Amino acid sequence: MIIRAALSDGAAALASVSETPFLDASLLLARALGASRERVLAMGPEELDETGGSAFRGLIARRAAGEPVAYILGLKEFRGLEFGVDERVLCPRPDTELLVEAALRTARSFAASDRAPLRIHDAFTGSGAVAVALAAELGDSAAVSMSDLSPDALELARENARRLLGHELPAALSDCMEGVDGPFELVTANPPYVTSMFCDGIYASGGKEPRLALDGGPDGLGLYRRLAPRAREVLAPGGVLAVEIGDEQGSAVSALFRAAGFGEVDVLRDLGGRDRVVLGVSP
Ligand code: GLN
């Protein structure tokens, strides 16, 4: 079989589990052949040998059983950095880059007003994607730390920091920033925000990501309810809380921020026009 045909067969086998079956198939074939995805796409008319073909079929079977491509590859690109990922953490999503962009704008506006080095904490850090991306992009102008409730996730976040930054980031085992002392100028978080009922559906159909990273309780808002008042305690006056949200949670999370005393509450939309980030300023 030629490469192009193998790719289209692979993509067809993934059509019911993936929103991006061709992309997934090409990434998996690249892994099976030890080549780049660009190279694999250019190899269309070439013959796929038996070793490569059987490796590819094995990877397609894993993906078809619901394993995310990022877990199969052990890597996920986020803000241009290759994060190590596996079953210990949620795979970083492109949507979350909006949280990083909002945090960078906030950080740069503080830097301009001479609050350097900025103290930034990323709660619910998971793979460390947000914390490490901020540390990479802000360099010496920020002191970034991170926390997570899962010791397994924290271990991976530490590894990602070491490998991608060349140094450690302070990392605390903590439930919703309990025991994490400020003050901070900026707190970022992508907490679990999927409703428990929706999570039941995800796991009934073979979801592989840790439930701890997704399940935000009956209405999905449980962690924002705890985080908003906690963030008020650790933020310096004028400090900012920036969180990722589900696309139907903009007004509910804004209300929770206001109830906790935050001002200048703002909801930002992602490229698809959906509510994705809420920001608030501590008085
Ligand atoms: N955006 C994620 C998803 O629905 C949810 C992430 C989260 O709960 N923090 O797949």
PDB file of C-alpha atoms and ligand atoms in Angstrom:
ATOM      1  CA  MET A   1       0.000   0.000   0.000  1.00  0.00           C
ATOM      2  CA  ILE A   2       1.219   3.501  -0.739  1.00  0.00           C
ATOM      3  CA  ILE A   3       1.559   6.145   1.994  1.00  0.00           C
ATOM      4  CA  ARG A   4      -1.312   8.266   0.702  1.00  0.00           C
ATOM      5  CA  ALA A   5      -3.733   5.321   0.804  1.00  0.00           C
ATOM      6  CA  ALA A   6      -2.564   4.279   4.275  1.00  0.00           C
ATOM      7  CA  LEU A   7      -3.192   7.825   5.484  1.00  0.00           C
ATOM      8  CA  SER A   8      -6.698   7.958   4.102  1.00  0.00           C
ATOM      9  CA  ASP A   9      -7.515   4.506   5.556  1.00  0.00           C
ATOM     10  CA  GLY A  10      -6.130   5.630   8.911  1.00  0.00           C
ATOM     11  CA  ALA A  11      -8.135   8.864   8.804  1.00  0.00           C
ATOM     12  CA  ALA A  12     -11.312   6.936   7.921  1.00  0.00           C
ATOM     13  CA  ALA A  13     -10.787   4.672  10.941  1.00  0.00           C
ATOM     14  CA  LEU A  14     -10.638   7.770  13.194  1.00  0.00           C
ATOM     15  CA  ALA A  15     -13.595   9.653  11.734  1.00  0.00           C
ATOM     16  CA  SER A  16     -15.933   8.733  14.578  1.00  0.00           C
ATOM     17  CA  VAL A  17     -13.532   9.507  17.457  1.00  0.00           C
ATOM     18  CA  SER A  18     -11.665  12.579  16.226  1.00  0.00           C
ATOM     19  CA  GLU A  19     -12.577  16.020  14.952  1.00  0.00           C
ATOM     20  CA  THR A  20      -9.266  16.050  13.062  1.00  0.00           C
ATOM     21  CA  PRO A  21      -8.889  12.504  11.682  1.00  0.00           C
ATOM     22  CA  PHE A  22      -6.459  13.323   8.862  1.00  0.00           C
ATOM     23  CA  LEU A  23      -4.214  15.428  11.079  1.00  0.00           C
ATOM     24  CA  ASP A  24      -4.202  12.661  13.704  1.00  0.00           C
ATOM     25  CA  ALA A  25      -3.428   9.969  11.117  1.00  0.00           C
ATOM     26  CA  SER A  26      -0.563  11.980   9.649  1.00  0.00           C
ATOM     27  CA  LEU A  27       0.953  12.652  13.085  1.00  0.00           C
ATOM     28  CA  LEU A  28       0.710   8.947  13.946  1.00  0.00           C
ATOM     29  CA  LEU A  29       2.213   7.848  10.647  1.00  0.00           C
ATOM     30  CA  ALA A  30       5.056  10.299  11.167  1.00  0.00           C
ATOM     31  CA  ARG A  31       5.690   8.700  14.563  1.00  0.00           C
ATOM     32  CA  ALA A  32       5.478   5.159  13.110  1.00  0.00           C
ATOM     33  CA  LEU A  33       8.052   6.058  10.445  1.00  0.00           C
ATOM     34  CA  GLY A  34      10.250   8.246  12.647  1.00  0.00           C
ATOM     35  CA  ALA A  35       9.849  11.105  10.159  1.00  0.00           C
ATOM     36  CA  SER A  36       8.381  14.617  10.354  1.00  0.00           C
ATOM     37  CA  ARG A  37       4.727  15.137   9.428  1.00  0.00           C
ATOM     38  CA  GLU A  38       5.794  17.356   6.506  1.00  0.00           C
ATOM     39  CA  ARG A  39       8.047  14.583   5.203  1.00  0.00           C
ATOM     40  CA  VAL A  40       5.250  12.007   5.493  1.00  0.00           C
ATOM     41  CA  LEU A  41       2.850  14.240   3.541  1.00  0.00           C
ATOM     42  CA  ALA A  42       5.463  14.616   0.808  1.00  0.00           C
ATOM     43  CA  MET A  43       5.916  10.810   0.635  1.00  0.00           C
ATOM     44  CA  GLY A  44       2.362  10.196  -0.698  1.00  0.00           C
ATOM     45  CA  PRO A  45       3.163   7.983  -3.718  1.00  0.00           C
ATOM     46  CA  GLU A  46       5.875   5.940  -1.952  1.00  0.00           C
ATOM     47  CA  GLU A  47       5.287   2.422  -0.706  1.00  0.00           C
ATOM     48  CA  LEU A  48       4.692   1.882   3.056  1.00  0.00           C
ATOM     49  CA  ASP A  49       6.846  -1.042   4.190  1.00  0.00           C
ATOM     50  CA  GLU A  50       5.493  -3.808   6.426  1.00  0.00           C
ATOM     51  CA  THR A  51       7.271  -2.654   9.610  1.00  0.00           C
ATOM     52  CA  GLY A  52       6.016   0.914   9.233  1.00  0.00           C
ATOM     53  CA  GLY A  53       2.554  -0.303   8.262  1.00  0.00           C
ATOM     54  CA  SER A  54       2.141  -2.516  11.283  1.00  0.00           C
ATOM     55  CA  ALA A  55       3.468   0.186  13.652  1.00  0.00           C
ATOM     56  CA  PHE A  56       1.012   2.653  12.093  1.00  0.00           C
ATOM     57  CA  ARG A  57      -1.952   0.267  12.461  1.00  0.00           C
ATOM     58  CA  GLY A  58      -1.074  -0.211  16.137  1.00  0.00           C
ATOM     59  CA  LEU A  59      -1.102   3.547  16.754  1.00  0.00           C
ATOM     60  CA  ILE A  60      -4.358   4.017  14.818  1.00  0.00           C
ATOM     61  CA  ALA A  61      -5.966   1.306  16.975  1.00  0.00           C
ATOM     62  CA  ARG A  62      -4.967   3.165  20.152  1.00  0.00           C
ATOM     63  CA  ARG A  63      -6.371   6.434  18.824  1.00  0.00           C
ATOM     64  CA  ALA A  64      -9.556   4.687  17.662  1.00  0.00           C
ATOM     65  CA  ALA A  65      -9.974   3.382  21.236  1.00  0.00           C
ATOM     66  CA  GLY A  66     -10.077   6.984  22.442  1.00  0.00           C
ATOM     67  CA  GLU A  67      -6.490   7.692  23.482  1.00  0.00           C
ATOM     68  CA  PRO A  68      -5.592  11.322  22.616  1.00  0.00           C
ATOM     69  CA  VAL A  69      -2.824  11.777  20.024  1.00  0.00           C
ATOM     70  CA  ALA A  70      -0.851  13.762  22.583  1.00  0.00           C
ATOM     71  CA  TYR A  71      -0.743  10.761  24.956  1.00  0.00           C
ATOM     72  CA  ILE A  72       0.303   8.414  22.141  1.00  0.00           C
ATOM     73  CA  LEU A  73       3.097  10.775  21.095  1.00  0.00           C
ATOM     74  CA  GLY A  74       3.856  11.759  24.710  1.00  0.00           C
ATOM     75  CA  LEU A  75       4.043  15.370  23.533  1.00  0.00           C
ATOM     76  CA  LYS A  76       1.786  18.348  22.872  1.00  0.00           C
ATOM     77  CA  GLU A  77       2.815  21.639  21.332  1.00  0.00           C
ATOM     78  CA  PHE A  78       1.573  24.701  23.251  1.00  0.00           C
ATOM     79  CA  ARG A  79       2.746  28.275  22.535  1.00  0.00           C
ATOM     80  CA  GLY A  80       5.585  26.847  20.451  1.00  0.00           C
ATOM     81  CA  LEU A  81       6.889  24.608  23.263  1.00  0.00           C
ATOM     82  CA  GLU A  82       6.769  20.795  23.234  1.00  0.00           C
ATOM     83  CA  PHE A  83       5.201  19.747  26.550  1.00  0.00           C
ATOM     84  CA  GLY A  84       5.522  16.213  27.818  1.00  0.00           C
ATOM     85  CA  VAL A  85       1.998  14.871  28.451  1.00  0.00           C
ATOM     86  CA  ASP A  86       0.510  11.562  29.538  1.00  0.00           C
ATOM     87  CA  GLU A  87      -2.469  10.136  31.488  1.00  0.00           C
ATOM     88  CA  ARG A  88      -1.432  12.153  34.549  1.00  0.00           C
ATOM     89  CA  VAL A  89      -2.679  15.423  33.014  1.00  0.00           C
ATOM     90  CA  LEU A  90      -5.171  17.088  30.697  1.00  0.00           C
ATOM     91  CA  CYS A  91      -3.693  17.647  27.217  1.00  0.00           C
ATOM     92  CA  PRO A  92      -3.050  21.381  26.775  1.00  0.00           C
ATOM     93  CA  ARG A  93      -5.676  22.848  24.409  1.00  0.00           C
ATOM     94  CA  PRO A  94      -5.146  25.573  21.814  1.00  0.00           C
ATOM     95  CA  ASP A  95      -8.015  27.492  23.533  1.00  0.00           C
ATOM     96  CA  THR A  96      -5.838  27.899  26.613  1.00  0.00           C
ATOM     97  CA  GLU A  97      -3.363  30.008  24.628  1.00  0.00           C
ATOM     98  CA  LEU A  98      -5.914  32.832  25.062  1.00  0.00           C
ATOM     99  CA  LEU A  99      -5.408  32.646  28.836  1.00  0.00           C
ATOM    100  CA  VAL A 100      -1.642  32.933  28.314  1.00  0.00           C
ATOM    101  CA  GLU A 101      -2.083  35.902  25.965  1.00  0.00           C
ATOM    102  CA  ALA A 102      -4.340  37.694  28.462  1.00  0.00           C
ATOM    103  CA  ALA A 103      -1.873  36.976  31.266  1.00  0.00           C
ATOM    104  CA  LEU A 104       1.039  38.289  29.169  1.00  0.00           C
ATOM    105  CA  ARG A 105      -0.818  41.526  28.427  1.00  0.00           C
ATOM    106  CA  THR A 106      -1.547  41.962  32.129  1.00  0.00           C
ATOM    107  CA  ALA A 107       2.045  41.143  33.070  1.00  0.00           C
ATOM    108  CA  ARG A 108       3.424  43.631  30.541  1.00  0.00           C
ATOM    109  CA  SER A 109       1.127  46.382  31.750  1.00  0.00           C
ATOM    110  CA  PHE A 110       2.389  45.793  35.288  1.00  0.00           C
ATOM    111  CA  ALA A 111       5.995  45.709  34.093  1.00  0.00           C
ATOM    112  CA  ALA A 112       5.445  49.086  32.445  1.00  0.00           C
ATOM    113  CA  SER A 113       4.225  50.443  35.778  1.00  0.00           C
ATOM    114  CA  ASP A 114       7.380  49.237  37.527  1.00  0.00           C
ATOM    115  CA  ARG A 115       6.146  46.264  39.578  1.00  0.00           C
ATOM    116  CA  ALA A 116       8.944  43.976  38.377  1.00  0.00           C
ATOM    117  CA  PRO A 117       9.784  41.233  39.024  1.00  0.00           C
ATOM    118  CA  LEU A 118       6.170  40.214  38.867  1.00  0.00           C
ATOM    119  CA  ARG A 119       4.974  37.427  41.126  1.00  0.00           C
ATOM    120  CA  ILE A 120       2.748  35.079  39.163  1.00  0.00           C
ATOM    121  CA  HIS A 121       1.061  31.888  40.358  1.00  0.00           C
ATOM    122  CA  ASP A 122      -0.601  29.312  38.121  1.00  0.00           C
ATOM    123  CA  ALA A 123      -3.099  27.208  40.087  1.00  0.00           C
ATOM    124  CA  PHE A 124      -4.468  23.879  38.744  1.00  0.00           C
ATOM    125  CA  THR A 125      -1.316  23.803  36.639  1.00  0.00           C
ATOM    126  CA  GLY A 126      -1.602  20.225  35.294  1.00  0.00           C
ATOM    127  CA  SER A 127       1.203  19.737  32.762  1.00  0.00           C
ATOM    128  CA  GLY A 128       2.499  23.208  33.691  1.00  0.00           C
ATOM    129  CA  ALA A 129       1.660  24.526  30.223  1.00  0.00           C
ATOM    130  CA  VAL A 130       0.446  27.964  31.356  1.00  0.00           C
ATOM    131  CA  ALA A 131       3.131  28.441  34.028  1.00  0.00           C
ATOM    132  CA  VAL A 132       6.007  27.336  31.803  1.00  0.00           C
ATOM    133  CA  ALA A 133       4.777  29.319  28.777  1.00  0.00           C
ATOM    134  CA  LEU A 134       4.546  32.472  30.943  1.00  0.00           C
ATOM    135  CA  ALA A 135       7.982  31.877  32.458  1.00  0.00           C
ATOM    136  CA  ALA A 136       9.466  31.272  28.994  1.00  0.00           C
ATOM    137  CA  GLU A 137       7.943  34.421  27.537  1.00  0.00           C
ATOM    138  CA  LEU A 138       8.499  36.759  30.499  1.00  0.00           C
ATOM    139  CA  GLY A 139      12.013  35.627  31.440  1.00  0.00           C
ATOM    140  CA  ASP A 140      13.607  37.473  34.352  1.00  0.00           C
ATOM    141  CA  SER A 141      10.796  40.009  34.577  1.00  0.00           C
ATOM    142  CA  ALA A 142       8.584  37.462  36.369  1.00  0.00           C
ATOM    143  CA  ALA A 143       8.825  34.940  39.189  1.00  0.00           C
ATOM    144  CA  VAL A 144       6.393  32.188  38.235  1.00  0.00           C
ATOM    145  CA  SER A 145       5.216  29.443  40.586  1.00  0.00           C
ATOM    146  CA  MET A 146       2.621  26.734  40.181  1.00  0.00           C
ATOM    147  CA  SER A 147       0.415  24.371  42.170  1.00  0.00           C
ATOM    148  CA  ASP A 148      -1.785  21.340  41.664  1.00  0.00           C
ATOM    149  CA  LEU A 149      -3.753  18.916  43.802  1.00  0.00           C
ATOM    150  CA  SER A 150      -2.326  15.905  41.969  1.00  0.00           C
ATOM    151  CA  PRO A 151       1.213  14.818  42.932  1.00  0.00           C
ATOM    152  CA  ASP A 152       1.463  12.998  39.582  1.00  0.00           C
ATOM    153  CA  ALA A 153       0.575  16.109  37.616  1.00  0.00           C
ATOM    154  CA  LEU A 154       2.992  18.210  39.656  1.00  0.00           C
ATOM    155  CA  GLU A 155       5.824  15.796  38.913  1.00  0.00           C
ATOM    156  CA  LEU A 156       5.181  16.162  35.191  1.00  0.00           C
ATOM    157  CA  ALA A 157       4.873  19.958  35.474  1.00  0.00           C
ATOM    158  CA  ARG A 158       8.278  20.051  37.203  1.00  0.00           C
ATOM    159  CA  GLU A 159       9.807  17.910  34.454  1.00  0.00           C
ATOM    160  CA  ASN A 160       8.355  20.210  31.804  1.00  0.00           C
ATOM    161  CA  ALA A 161       9.763  23.281  33.557  1.00  0.00           C
ATOM    162  CA  ARG A 162      13.228  21.727  33.842  1.00  0.00           C
ATOM    163  CA  ARG A 163      13.323  20.552  30.241  1.00  0.00           C
ATOM    164  CA  LEU A 164      11.770  23.610  28.583  1.00  0.00           C
ATOM    165  CA  LEU A 165      13.180  26.394  30.786  1.00  0.00           C
ATOM    166  CA  GLY A 166      16.420  24.774  31.907  1.00  0.00           C
ATOM    167  CA  HIS A 167      15.501  25.469  35.545  1.00  0.00           C
ATOM    168  CA  GLU A 168      12.909  24.574  38.184  1.00  0.00           C
ATOM    169  CA  LEU A 169       9.770  26.539  38.940  1.00  0.00           C
ATOM    170  CA  PRO A 170       8.556  26.526  42.558  1.00  0.00           C
ATOM    171  CA  ALA A 171       5.785  23.922  42.662  1.00  0.00           C
ATOM    172  CA  ALA A 172       3.370  23.291  45.547  1.00  0.00           C
ATOM    173  CA  LEU A 173       1.048  20.386  46.163  1.00  0.00           C
ATOM    174  CA  SER A 174      -2.116  22.272  47.012  1.00  0.00           C
ATOM    175  CA  ASP A 175      -5.889  22.162  46.723  1.00  0.00           C
ATOM    176  CA  CYS A 176      -7.089  25.405  45.151  1.00  0.00           C
ATOM    177  CA  MET A 177      -4.086  27.417  46.460  1.00  0.00           C
ATOM    178  CA  GLU A 178      -4.600  26.414  50.101  1.00  0.00           C
ATOM    179  CA  GLY A 179      -1.267  26.930  51.838  1.00  0.00           C
ATOM    180  CA  VAL A 180       0.157  28.864  48.880  1.00  0.00           C
ATOM    181  CA  ASP A 181       1.189  32.235  50.229  1.00  0.00           C
ATOM    182  CA  GLY A 182       1.215  35.432  48.199  1.00  0.00           C
ATOM    183  CA  PRO A 183       1.352  38.165  47.535  1.00  0.00           C
ATOM    184  CA  PHE A 184       1.069  37.797  43.762  1.00  0.00           C
ATOM    185  CA  GLU A 185       0.408  40.390  41.093  1.00  0.00           C
ATOM    186  CA  LEU A 186      -1.213  37.764  38.878  1.00  0.00           C
ATOM    187  CA  VAL A 187      -2.969  34.445  39.467  1.00  0.00           C
ATOM    188  CA  THR A 188      -3.828  32.297  36.453  1.00  0.00           C
ATOM    189  CA  ALA A 189      -5.939  29.139  36.436  1.00  0.00           C
ATOM    190  CA  ASN A 190      -7.539  26.662  34.077  1.00  0.00           C
ATOM    191  CA  PRO A 191      -9.495  24.748  36.709  1.00  0.00           C
ATOM    192  CA  PRO A 192     -11.761  21.771  35.969  1.00  0.00           C
ATOM    193  CA  TYR A 193     -15.005  23.304  34.699  1.00  0.00           C
ATOM    194  CA  VAL A 194     -16.937  20.571  32.902  1.00  0.00           C
ATOM    195  CA  THR A 195     -20.208  19.601  34.629  1.00  0.00           C
ATOM    196  CA  SER A 196     -20.206  16.207  36.363  1.00  0.00           C
ATOM    197  CA  MET A 197     -23.032  15.012  34.128  1.00  0.00           C
ATOM    198  CA  PHE A 198     -21.136  15.922  30.962  1.00  0.00           C
ATOM    199  CA  CYS A 199     -18.068  14.177  32.423  1.00  0.00           C
ATOM    200  CA  ASP A 200     -20.136  11.016  32.942  1.00  0.00           C
ATOM    201  CA  GLY A 201     -20.779  11.052  29.187  1.00  0.00           C
ATOM    202  CA  ILE A 202     -17.087  11.634  28.383  1.00  0.00           C
ATOM    203  CA  TYR A 203     -15.990   8.631  30.484  1.00  0.00           C
ATOM    204  CA  ALA A 204     -18.850   6.411  29.328  1.00  0.00           C
ATOM    205  CA  SER A 205     -17.570   6.911  25.785  1.00  0.00           C
ATOM    206  CA  GLY A 206     -13.959   6.072  26.678  1.00  0.00           C
ATOM    207  CA  GLY A 207     -12.483   9.418  27.853  1.00  0.00           C
ATOM    208  CA  LYS A 208      -8.859   8.975  28.933  1.00  0.00           C
ATOM    209  CA  GLU A 209      -7.985  12.284  30.600  1.00  0.00           C
ATOM    210  CA  PRO A 210      -8.008  12.454  34.420  1.00  0.00           C
ATOM    211  CA  ARG A 211     -11.436  13.291  35.790  1.00  0.00           C
ATOM    212  CA  LEU A 212      -9.767  15.419  38.459  1.00  0.00           C
ATOM    213  CA  ALA A 213      -8.707  17.794  35.675  1.00  0.00           C
ATOM    214  CA  LEU A 214     -12.144  18.120  34.068  1.00  0.00           C
ATOM    215  CA  ASP A 215     -14.949  17.679  36.603  1.00  0.00           C
ATOM    216  CA  GLY A 216     -16.062  21.027  38.022  1.00  0.00           C
ATOM    217  CA  GLY A 217     -18.973  19.574  40.009  1.00  0.00           C
ATOM    218  CA  PRO A 218     -22.728  19.590  39.324  1.00  0.00           C
ATOM    219  CA  ASP A 219     -22.776  23.005  37.623  1.00  0.00           C
ATOM    220  CA  GLY A 220     -19.088  23.059  36.572  1.00  0.00           C
ATOM    221  CA  LEU A 221     -18.481  26.186  38.690  1.00  0.00           C
ATOM    222  CA  GLY A 222     -17.339  24.582  41.956  1.00  0.00           C
ATOM    223  CA  LEU A 223     -13.678  25.500  41.644  1.00  0.00           C
ATOM    224  CA  TYR A 224     -14.332  29.134  40.626  1.00  0.00           C
ATOM    225  CA  ARG A 225     -16.500  29.439  43.735  1.00  0.00           C
ATOM    226  CA  ARG A 226     -13.509  28.436  45.865  1.00  0.00           C
ATOM    227  CA  LEU A 227     -10.762  30.074  43.826  1.00  0.00           C
ATOM    228  CA  ALA A 228     -12.208  33.604  43.604  1.00  0.00           C
ATOM    229  CA  PRO A 229     -12.189  34.287  47.393  1.00  0.00           C
ATOM    230  CA  ARG A 230      -8.851  32.476  47.828  1.00  0.00           C
ATOM    231  CA  ALA A 231      -7.269  34.534  45.049  1.00  0.00           C
ATOM    232  CA  ARG A 232      -8.461  37.720  46.773  1.00  0.00           C
ATOM    233  CA  GLU A 233      -6.450  36.677  49.851  1.00  0.00           C
ATOM    234  CA  VAL A 234      -3.211  36.117  47.965  1.00  0.00           C
ATOM    235  CA  LEU A 235      -3.353  38.903  45.363  1.00  0.00           C
ATOM    236  CA  ALA A 236      -1.591  42.189  46.031  1.00  0.00           C
ATOM    237  CA  PRO A 237      -3.797  45.317  45.778  1.00  0.00           C
ATOM    238  CA  GLY A 238      -4.500  45.829  42.076  1.00  0.00           C
ATOM    239  CA  GLY A 239      -3.510  42.223  41.315  1.00  0.00           C
ATOM    240  CA  VAL A 240      -5.320  40.291  38.611  1.00  0.00           C
ATOM    241  CA  LEU A 241      -7.061  36.911  38.551  1.00  0.00           C
ATOM    242  CA  ALA A 242      -7.301  35.397  35.047  1.00  0.00           C
ATOM    243  CA  VAL A 243      -9.139  32.120  34.483  1.00  0.00           C
ATOM    244  CA  GLU A 244     -10.167  29.967  31.560  1.00  0.00           C
ATOM    245  CA  ILE A 245     -13.899  29.155  31.449  1.00  0.00           C
ATOM    246  CA  GLY A 246     -16.355  27.008  29.509  1.00  0.00           C
ATOM    247  CA  ASP A 247     -18.108  28.925  26.744  1.00  0.00           C
ATOM    248  CA  GLU A 248     -21.400  29.134  28.661  1.00  0.00           C
ATOM    249  CA  GLN A 249     -19.884  30.263  31.950  1.00  0.00           C
ATOM    250  CA  GLY A 250     -19.005  33.908  31.209  1.00  0.00           C
ATOM    251  CA  SER A 251     -21.797  35.568  33.147  1.00  0.00           C
ATOM    252  CA  ALA A 252     -21.798  33.050  36.038  1.00  0.00           C
ATOM    253  CA  VAL A 253     -18.025  33.308  36.585  1.00  0.00           C
ATOM    254  CA  SER A 254     -18.135  37.126  36.254  1.00  0.00           C
ATOM    255  CA  ALA A 255     -20.809  37.154  38.971  1.00  0.00           C
ATOM    256  CA  LEU A 256     -18.655  34.946  41.220  1.00  0.00           C
ATOM    257  CA  PHE A 257     -15.692  37.292  40.690  1.00  0.00           C
ATOM    258  CA  ARG A 258     -17.824  40.335  41.622  1.00  0.00           C
ATOM    259  CA  ALA A 259     -19.259  38.539  44.650  1.00  0.00           C
ATOM    260  CA  ALA A 260     -15.680  37.894  45.827  1.00  0.00           C
ATOM    261  CA  GLY A 261     -14.926  41.613  45.502  1.00  0.00           C
ATOM    262  CA  PHE A 262     -13.167  41.765  42.132  1.00  0.00           C
ATOM    263  CA  GLY A 263     -13.630  44.876  40.004  1.00  0.00           C
ATOM    264  CA  GLU A 264     -13.102  45.611  36.293  1.00  0.00           C
ATOM    265  CA  VAL A 265     -14.391  42.113  35.482  1.00  0.00           C
ATOM    266  CA  ASP A 266     -13.972  41.336  31.797  1.00  0.00           C
ATOM    267  CA  VAL A 267     -14.860  38.326  29.614  1.00  0.00           C
ATOM    268  CA  LEU A 268     -12.625  37.592  26.588  1.00  0.00           C
ATOM    269  CA  ARG A 269     -13.659  35.539  23.568  1.00  0.00           C
ATOM    270  CA  ASP A 270     -11.623  32.927  21.717  1.00  0.00           C
ATOM    271  CA  LEU A 271     -11.073  32.850  17.949  1.00  0.00           C
ATOM    272  CA  GLY A 272     -14.370  30.999  17.540  1.00  0.00           C
ATOM    273  CA  GLY A 273     -16.177  33.920  19.211  1.00  0.00           C
ATOM    274  CA  ARG A 274     -16.905  31.915  22.388  1.00  0.00           C
ATOM    275  CA  ASP A 275     -16.453  33.228  25.922  1.00  0.00           C
ATOM    276  CA  ARG A 276     -13.150  31.690  27.108  1.00  0.00           C
ATOM    277  CA  VAL A 277     -11.374  33.840  29.720  1.00  0.00           C
ATOM    278  CA  VAL A 278     -12.527  35.959  32.672  1.00  0.00           C
ATOM    279  CA  LEU A 279     -10.296  38.623  34.235  1.00  0.00           C
ATOM    280  CA  GLY A 280     -10.835  40.586  37.422  1.00  0.00           C
ATOM    281  CA  VAL A 281      -8.837  43.126  39.403  1.00  0.00           C
ATOM    282  CA  SER A 282      -8.436  42.829  43.157  1.00  0.00           C
ATOM    283  CA  PRO A 283      -9.088  46.169  44.911  1.00  0.00           C
TER     284      PRO A 283
HETATM  285  N1  GLN B   1     -11.654  22.716  27.566  1.00  0.00           N
HETATM  286  C1  GLN B   1     -11.625  21.457  28.209  1.00  0.00           C
HETATM  287  C2  GLN B   1     -12.549  20.477  27.509  1.00  0.00           C
HETATM  288  O1  GLN B   1     -13.722  20.605  27.509  1.00  0.00           O
HETATM  289  C3  GLN B   1     -11.980  21.545  29.671  1.00  0.00           C
HETATM  290  C4  GLN B   1     -10.843  22.006  30.432  1.00  0.00           C
HETATM  291  C5  GLN B   1     -11.147  22.196  31.893  1.00  0.00           C
HETATM  292  O2  GLN B   1     -12.064  21.645  32.493  1.00  0.00           O
HETATM  293  N2  GLN B   1     -10.344  23.000  32.465  1.00  0.00           N
HETATM  294  O3  GLN B   1     -12.110  19.561  26.920  1.00  0.00           O
END
